Amino acid sequence: MDAERSANQTAVTAAGPDGIVVQAARKRFGDHEVLREVDLRVEPGSVVALLGPSGCGKTTLLRCIAGLERLDGGEVRIGQRVVAGPGRHVPPERRRVGMVFQDWALFPHMSVAQNVGYGLPRRERRGPRVEAALAMVGLAGLGDRSPATLSGGQQQRVALARALAPQPGVLLLDEPFSNLDTALRVQVRTEVHRLLADLGVTTVFVTHDQEEAFVLGHEVAVMHEGRIVQQGSPAAVYARPATRWVATFVGDANLVAGRADGDTATTPVGPVPLDGRAEGSVEVVVRPEHLVLDDPSPAGGEPATVELREYYGHDTVYLVRLDAGPSLRVRAGSVPRFDRGDRVAVRHQGPPAVAFPAGDAAPAAAPAAASVS
Ligand code: ATP
């Protein structure tokens, strides 16, 4: 089936991917300003995850890119074309955009093949393009079935095949896995990951799930209250969050109060190297996996007590309270070593950390790369 898939993929992406540029996009519903000067750039062939909490404007931004909503200001370009801007609104069907909605929006009274052919010119609705799109998502031969007879994962793939069949320049996915239960979600996510990697189609997908964003996205655009507050590779966003909010929204983080003196902060978990230089009162972003627990020892570590243990199988997270005050989350190995009430020693062992001035949103320490000049 793989050979069949890759032959069909060549056919499906023949027109080549477009890039997307959104500049200063604004959108309001009544008094509610939902998009506030949003900037987003998606390189041709790359996958960008739009990550943010419920209600921050992710779906609205996706719908503005698709042309399902009109902008109040700013511009959207797809490939070389301005599709939305002052006095301009190209309708969705002329944007070369494929979209998969949260509920997949399959037509229940149509067969799988009719669903997939829906966006194609009439004469091609029964032809090889439908079969090619179905084969591409691993559903060859199921065209005559009714969507209701398919599993959730298969229905999701029908929705993908329908979006891909007209050879879109870009693919937009709105919470594509939210209708699937946890076990199926991971499996379907891997299938979609493989498909997107093979196809090289420019993709923006909306999610509020950090793991999903990190696994699928070449880049993550973190959205908060109608703005994109940071866009970068998952590793860059995780290691160097642009704001205190990003630090805590994207992954687990301890914000540890300390005193910075150049490239080191003195904190209740000992000295922490900083990613750049800072002075004075700071809050240091200490990821739980960058703290280590040991048996109490006069030789090192800050004394603490285990308050809770969360066992996840692949690792164990401890909530520990330092004798010096704050509670911290500590991620350790898969074999639980300590229990509630145990006395432990905590120390920092990790790469240089980002620090924010106490009480401020922006980082205290200029990133190391930026401070060279
Ligand atoms: P979720 O993850 O919950 O889907 P989201 O980040 O995708 O959230 P949007 O669906 O873009 O958020 O909605 C952003 C805000 O705009 C919400 O407060 C929502 O109620 C409001 N909104 C969205 N569409 C409309 C509309 N057509 N009319 C009025 N308000 C709307």
Coordinates of C-alpha atoms and ligand atoms in Angstrom, one line a residue:
M1 CA 0.0 0.0 0.0
D2 CA 2.9 2.4 0.6
A3 CA 3.9 2.4 -3.1
E4 CA 0.3 3.0 -4.0
R5 CA 0.2 5.8 -1.4
S6 CA 3.3 7.6 -2.6
A7 CA 2.2 7.5 -6.3
N8 CA -1.1 9.0 -5.3
Q9 CA 0.5 11.6 -3.1
T10 CA 2.5 12.9 -6.1
A11 CA -0.8 13.3 -7.9
V12 CA -2.5 15.1 -5.0
T13 CA 0.3 17.6 -4.4
A14 CA 1.2 18.3 -8.0
A15 CA 0.3 22.0 -7.8
G16 CA 2.8 22.6 -5.0
P17 CA 2.4 24.1 -1.6
D18 CA 1.8 27.8 -0.9
G19 CA 3.1 29.8 2.0
I20 CA 0.8 31.9 4.2
V21 CA 1.4 35.4 5.6
V22 CA -1.0 37.1 8.0
Q23 CA -0.2 40.7 8.8
A24 CA -1.8 42.8 11.5
A25 CA -5.1 40.9 11.2
R26 CA -8.0 42.3 13.2
K27 CA -11.4 40.9 13.8
R28 CA -14.2 41.9 16.2
F29 CA -17.6 40.4 16.9
G30 CA -19.6 43.3 18.3
D31 CA -17.6 44.8 21.1
H32 CA -15.4 41.8 21.4
E33 CA -12.0 42.2 19.8
V34 CA -11.1 38.6 18.9
L35 CA -8.0 39.2 16.7
R36 CA -5.7 42.0 17.7
E37 CA -3.0 42.7 15.1
V38 CA -2.2 39.1 14.5
D39 CA 1.0 38.3 12.6
L40 CA 1.6 34.7 11.4
R41 CA 4.0 33.3 8.8
V42 CA 3.8 29.8 7.5
E43 CA 6.6 28.7 5.1
P44 CA 5.6 26.7 2.1
G45 CA 5.4 23.0 3.0
S46 CA 5.7 23.5 6.7
V47 CA 3.2 22.7 9.5
V48 CA 2.4 25.3 12.1
A49 CA 0.4 24.5 15.2
L50 CA -1.8 27.3 16.5
L51 CA -1.7 26.7 20.2
G52 CA -3.8 28.6 22.8
P53 CA -6.4 28.3 25.5
S54 CA -10.1 28.1 24.7
G55 CA -11.6 31.4 23.4
C56 CA -8.2 33.0 22.5
G57 CA -9.2 33.3 18.8
K58 CA -7.6 30.3 17.1
T59 CA -10.6 29.2 15.1
T60 CA -11.4 32.7 14.1
L61 CA -7.9 33.2 12.7
L62 CA -8.2 29.9 10.8
R63 CA -11.6 30.9 9.4
C64 CA -10.1 34.3 8.3
I65 CA -7.3 32.4 6.5
A66 CA -9.9 30.2 4.8
G67 CA -12.2 33.1 3.9
L68 CA -15.1 32.0 6.1
E69 CA -14.8 35.2 8.1
R70 CA -14.0 38.7 6.8
L71 CA -11.1 40.6 8.4
D72 CA -11.8 44.1 9.9
G73 CA -8.2 45.1 9.2
G74 CA -4.8 43.7 8.1
E75 CA -4.0 41.3 5.3
V76 CA -3.8 37.6 4.5
R77 CA -1.6 36.3 1.6
I78 CA -1.7 32.8 0.3
G79 CA 1.2 32.1 -2.1
Q80 CA 1.7 35.3 -4.1
R81 CA -2.0 36.4 -3.8
V82 CA -3.5 38.8 -1.3
V83 CA -6.7 37.0 -0.5
A84 CA -7.9 39.3 2.2
G85 CA -7.0 43.0 2.8
P86 CA -8.4 46.5 2.5
G87 CA -11.3 46.2 0.1
R88 CA -10.5 42.7 -0.9
H89 CA -12.1 39.4 0.1
V90 CA -11.4 36.3 -2.1
P91 CA -14.2 33.8 -1.4
P92 CA -13.1 30.5 0.2
E93 CA -13.6 28.3 -2.9
R94 CA -11.1 30.5 -4.8
R95 CA -8.3 30.4 -2.1
R96 CA -7.0 26.8 -2.9
V97 CA -7.6 25.9 0.8
G98 CA -8.6 22.6 2.2
M99 CA -10.2 22.6 5.6
V100 CA -11.0 19.9 8.1
F101 CA -13.5 21.0 10.8
Q102 CA -13.6 19.9 14.5
D103 CA -16.6 17.6 13.9
W104 CA -15.3 16.6 10.4
A105 CA -18.7 17.8 8.9
L106 CA -19.2 14.7 6.8
F107 CA -22.5 14.5 4.9
P108 CA -24.3 11.5 6.4
H109 CA -26.6 10.9 3.4
M110 CA -23.7 10.6 1.0
S111 CA -21.2 7.7 0.5
V112 CA -17.6 8.1 1.5
A113 CA -16.6 8.6 -2.2
Q114 CA -19.4 11.3 -2.7
N115 CA -18.1 13.0 0.4
V116 CA -14.5 13.0 -0.9
G117 CA -15.6 14.1 -4.3
Y118 CA -17.7 17.0 -3.0
G119 CA -15.2 19.7 -3.6
L120 CA -14.2 18.5 -7.1
P121 CA -15.6 19.6 -10.5
R122 CA -18.7 17.6 -11.3
R123 CA -17.0 15.4 -14.0
E124 CA -14.3 14.3 -11.6
R125 CA -16.5 13.3 -8.7
R126 CA -16.5 9.6 -9.7
G127 CA -13.0 9.5 -11.2
P128 CA -9.5 8.5 -10.2
R129 CA -9.0 11.6 -8.0
V130 CA -11.4 10.4 -5.4
E131 CA -9.8 6.9 -5.4
A132 CA -6.4 8.5 -5.2
A133 CA -7.4 10.7 -2.2
L134 CA -8.9 7.7 -0.5
A135 CA -5.8 5.5 -1.1
M136 CA -3.7 8.3 0.2
V137 CA -5.3 8.2 3.6
G138 CA -5.3 4.4 3.6
L139 CA -9.1 3.9 2.8
A140 CA -8.9 2.5 -0.7
G141 CA -11.9 0.4 -1.5
L142 CA -14.2 2.0 1.1
G143 CA -15.8 4.5 -1.2
D144 CA -19.2 2.9 -1.3
R145 CA -19.6 2.8 2.4
S146 CA -21.7 5.2 4.4
P147 CA -19.6 7.4 6.8
A148 CA -21.7 6.1 9.7
T149 CA -20.3 2.6 9.2
L150 CA -16.7 3.8 9.7
S151 CA -14.8 4.2 12.9
G152 CA -14.0 7.6 14.3
G153 CA -10.5 7.4 13.0
Q154 CA -11.6 6.4 9.5
Q155 CA -14.2 9.2 9.4
Q156 CA -11.4 11.6 10.3
R157 CA -9.4 10.3 7.4
V158 CA -12.4 10.7 5.0
A159 CA -12.6 14.4 6.1
L160 CA -8.8 14.7 5.4
A161 CA -9.2 13.0 2.0
R162 CA -12.1 15.4 1.1
A163 CA -9.9 18.4 2.0
L164 CA -6.9 17.1 0.0
A165 CA -8.7 15.8 -3.1
P166 CA -8.9 19.3 -4.8
Q167 CA -5.1 19.7 -4.5
P168 CA -5.2 22.6 -2.1
G169 CA -2.2 24.9 -1.7
V170 CA -2.7 24.9 2.0
L171 CA -4.5 22.7 4.5
L172 CA -6.3 24.1 7.6
L173 CA -7.2 21.7 10.4
D174 CA -9.4 22.8 13.4
E175 CA -8.8 20.6 16.4
P176 CA -8.7 17.6 14.1
F177 CA -8.4 15.0 16.9
S178 CA -10.8 16.4 19.5
N179 CA -13.6 13.9 18.6
L180 CA -11.4 10.9 19.2
D181 CA -10.9 9.0 22.4
T182 CA -7.4 9.1 24.0
A183 CA -6.1 5.8 22.6
L184 CA -7.3 6.4 19.1
R185 CA -6.1 10.0 19.2
V186 CA -2.4 9.1 19.5
Q187 CA -2.8 6.5 16.7
V188 CA -4.6 8.9 14.3
R189 CA -2.2 11.7 15.2
T190 CA 0.7 9.5 14.1
E191 CA -1.0 8.6 10.8
V192 CA -1.7 12.3 10.1
H193 CA 1.8 13.2 11.1
R194 CA 3.2 10.6 8.6
L195 CA 0.8 11.8 5.9
L196 CA 1.7 15.5 6.3
A197 CA 5.4 14.7 6.4
D198 CA 5.0 12.6 3.1
L199 CA 2.8 15.2 1.4
G200 CA 4.7 18.3 2.3
V201 CA 1.5 20.3 2.2
T202 CA 1.5 23.7 4.0
T203 CA -0.6 23.1 7.1
V204 CA -2.0 25.2 9.9
F205 CA -3.7 23.3 12.6
V206 CA -5.5 24.6 15.7
T207 CA -5.1 22.9 19.1
H208 CA -5.2 23.6 22.7
D209 CA -3.1 20.5 23.4
Q210 CA 0.6 21.3 23.9
E211 CA 1.7 17.7 23.2
E212 CA -0.2 17.7 19.9
A213 CA 1.3 21.0 18.9
F214 CA 4.8 19.9 19.7
V215 CA 4.5 16.5 18.0
L216 CA 3.0 17.8 14.7
G217 CA 4.2 21.3 14.3
H218 CA 7.5 22.3 12.7
E219 CA 6.7 25.6 14.4
V220 CA 4.3 26.5 17.2
A221 CA 2.4 29.8 17.2
V222 CA 1.3 30.5 20.7
M223 CA -1.9 32.5 20.9
H224 CA -3.2 34.4 23.9
E225 CA -6.1 36.9 24.1
G226 CA -6.3 37.5 20.3
R227 CA -2.5 37.9 19.8
I228 CA 0.3 35.5 18.7
V229 CA 2.7 36.0 21.6
Q230 CA 5.4 33.7 20.3
Q231 CA 6.2 31.7 17.1
G232 CA 9.1 29.3 16.8
S233 CA 10.2 25.7 16.8
P234 CA 8.7 23.6 19.7
A235 CA 12.2 23.3 21.2
A236 CA 12.8 27.1 21.1
V237 CA 9.4 27.9 22.6
Y238 CA 9.9 25.4 25.3
A239 CA 13.5 26.4 26.2
R240 CA 13.0 30.2 25.7
P241 CA 9.4 31.2 26.5
A242 CA 8.8 34.8 25.5
T243 CA 6.6 35.6 28.5
R244 CA 5.8 34.3 31.9
W245 CA 2.4 33.2 30.6
V246 CA 3.9 31.2 27.7
A247 CA 6.3 29.6 30.2
T248 CA 3.4 28.2 32.3
F249 CA 1.0 27.5 29.4
V250 CA 3.5 25.6 27.3
G251 CA 4.6 22.7 29.5
D252 CA 5.1 22.4 33.2
A253 CA 7.1 25.2 34.8
N254 CA 8.2 26.2 38.3
L255 CA 8.5 30.0 38.6
V256 CA 11.2 30.2 41.2
A257 CA 12.0 33.6 42.9
G258 CA 15.6 34.5 43.0
R259 CA 18.3 37.1 42.8
A260 CA 20.2 37.5 39.6
D261 CA 23.8 38.5 39.4
G262 CA 25.0 38.4 35.8
D263 CA 24.6 35.0 34.3
T264 CA 23.5 33.2 37.5
A265 CA 20.5 33.4 39.8
T266 CA 20.6 32.5 43.5
T267 CA 17.4 30.6 44.2
P268 CA 15.9 28.3 46.9
V269 CA 17.1 25.4 44.8
G270 CA 20.6 26.7 44.7
P271 CA 22.4 28.6 41.9
V272 CA 20.7 28.4 38.5
P273 CA 22.6 29.4 35.3
L274 CA 20.7 32.0 33.2
D275 CA 20.2 32.1 29.5
G276 CA 21.6 35.6 29.2
R277 CA 22.4 38.2 31.8
A278 CA 20.1 39.7 34.5
E279 CA 20.4 41.7 37.7
G280 CA 18.2 41.9 40.8
S281 CA 14.9 40.3 41.7
V282 CA 13.8 37.7 39.2
E283 CA 11.5 34.7 38.6
V284 CA 13.4 31.8 37.0
V285 CA 11.6 29.3 34.8
V286 CA 12.7 25.9 36.1
R287 CA 11.3 23.0 34.3
P288 CA 10.4 20.0 36.5
E289 CA 12.8 17.7 34.6
H290 CA 15.7 20.1 35.5
L291 CA 15.3 19.4 39.2
V292 CA 16.8 16.3 40.8
L293 CA 15.7 14.6 44.0
D294 CA 18.1 12.6 46.2
D295 CA 18.1 11.2 49.7
P296 CA 18.9 14.0 52.2
S297 CA 22.6 14.4 52.5
P298 CA 24.8 17.0 54.2
A299 CA 26.8 17.1 50.9
G300 CA 24.3 19.0 48.8
G301 CA 20.8 19.8 47.7
E302 CA 18.1 21.8 49.5
P303 CA 16.1 20.0 52.1
A304 CA 12.4 19.3 51.3
T305 CA 9.5 17.0 51.9
V306 CA 7.5 15.0 49.3
E307 CA 3.9 16.2 49.5
L308 CA 2.4 14.3 46.5
R309 CA 3.5 11.7 44.0
E310 CA 1.9 11.5 40.5
Y311 CA 2.9 8.3 38.6
Y312 CA 2.5 8.5 34.8
G313 CA 4.2 5.3 33.8
H314 CA 6.9 6.8 31.6
D315 CA 7.9 9.1 34.5
T316 CA 6.9 10.2 38.0
V317 CA 6.2 13.8 39.1
Y318 CA 6.7 14.8 42.7
L319 CA 5.3 17.8 44.4
V320 CA 7.8 18.7 47.0
R321 CA 7.9 21.5 49.6
L322 CA 11.2 23.1 50.3
D323 CA 12.0 23.8 54.0
A324 CA 12.8 27.2 52.7
G325 CA 9.2 27.7 51.5
P326 CA 8.0 27.2 48.0
S327 CA 6.5 24.0 46.5
L328 CA 8.0 22.7 43.3
R329 CA 7.2 20.1 40.7
V330 CA 10.0 17.7 40.0
R331 CA 10.0 15.1 37.2
A332 CA 11.9 12.0 37.8
G333 CA 12.3 8.5 36.3
S334 CA 9.6 5.9 35.7
V335 CA 10.4 3.8 38.8
P336 CA 8.9 5.7 41.8
R337 CA 11.7 6.1 44.4
F338 CA 10.1 8.4 47.0
D339 CA 6.8 8.4 48.7
R340 CA 4.5 11.0 50.4
G341 CA 6.2 12.4 53.5
D342 CA 9.7 11.3 52.6
R343 CA 12.6 13.7 53.3
V344 CA 14.6 14.6 50.2
A345 CA 17.3 16.9 48.8
V346 CA 16.5 19.0 45.7
R347 CA 19.0 20.5 43.3
H348 CA 18.9 22.1 39.9
Q349 CA 20.6 20.2 37.0
G350 CA 19.7 21.6 33.6
P351 CA 20.6 24.0 30.9
P352 CA 20.6 27.8 31.4
A353 CA 17.1 29.0 32.3
V354 CA 15.1 32.0 31.3
A355 CA 14.4 34.6 34.0
F356 CA 11.7 37.3 34.2
P357 CA 12.0 40.5 36.3
A358 CA 9.9 39.9 39.4
G359 CA 6.4 41.2 38.6
D360 CA 7.1 41.7 34.8
A361 CA 5.9 39.7 31.9
A362 CA 8.9 40.0 29.6
P363 CA 12.2 38.1 30.2
A364 CA 14.8 39.7 32.5
A365 CA 17.6 38.0 30.8
A366 CA 18.3 38.9 27.2
P367 CA 18.7 35.5 25.4
A368 CA 22.4 34.5 25.2
A369 CA 22.4 34.7 21.4
A370 CA 21.0 38.3 21.5
S371 CA 23.4 39.4 24.2
V372 CA 26.5 38.7 22.1
S373 CA 26.4 41.9 20.2
Ligands
ATP1 P1 -11.9 27.1 21.3 O1 -10.6 26.4 21.5 O2 -12.8 27.0 22.5 O3 -12.6 26.7 20.0 P2 -10.8 29.4 20.0 O4 -9.5 29.9 20.5 O5 -10.8 28.7 18.7 O6 -11.6 28.6 21.2 P3 -12.7 31.2 18.8 O7 -13.6 30.1 18.4 O8 -11.9 31.8 17.7 O9 -11.7 30.8 19.9 O10 -13.5 32.3 19.5 C1 -12.9 33.5 20.1 C2 -13.9 34.4 20.7 O11 -14.8 34.9 19.7 C3 -14.8 33.6 21.7 O12 -15.1 34.5 22.8 C4 -16.1 33.4 20.9 O13 -17.2 33.3 21.7 C5 -16.1 34.6 20.0 N1 -16.8 34.3 18.7 C6 -16.4 33.4 17.8 N2 -17.2 33.4 16.7 C7 -18.2 34.3 16.9 C8 -19.3 34.7 16.2 N3 -19.6 34.3 15.0 N4 -20.1 35.7 16.8 C9 -19.8 36.2 18.0 N5 -18.7 35.8 18.7 C10 -17.9 34.9 18.2

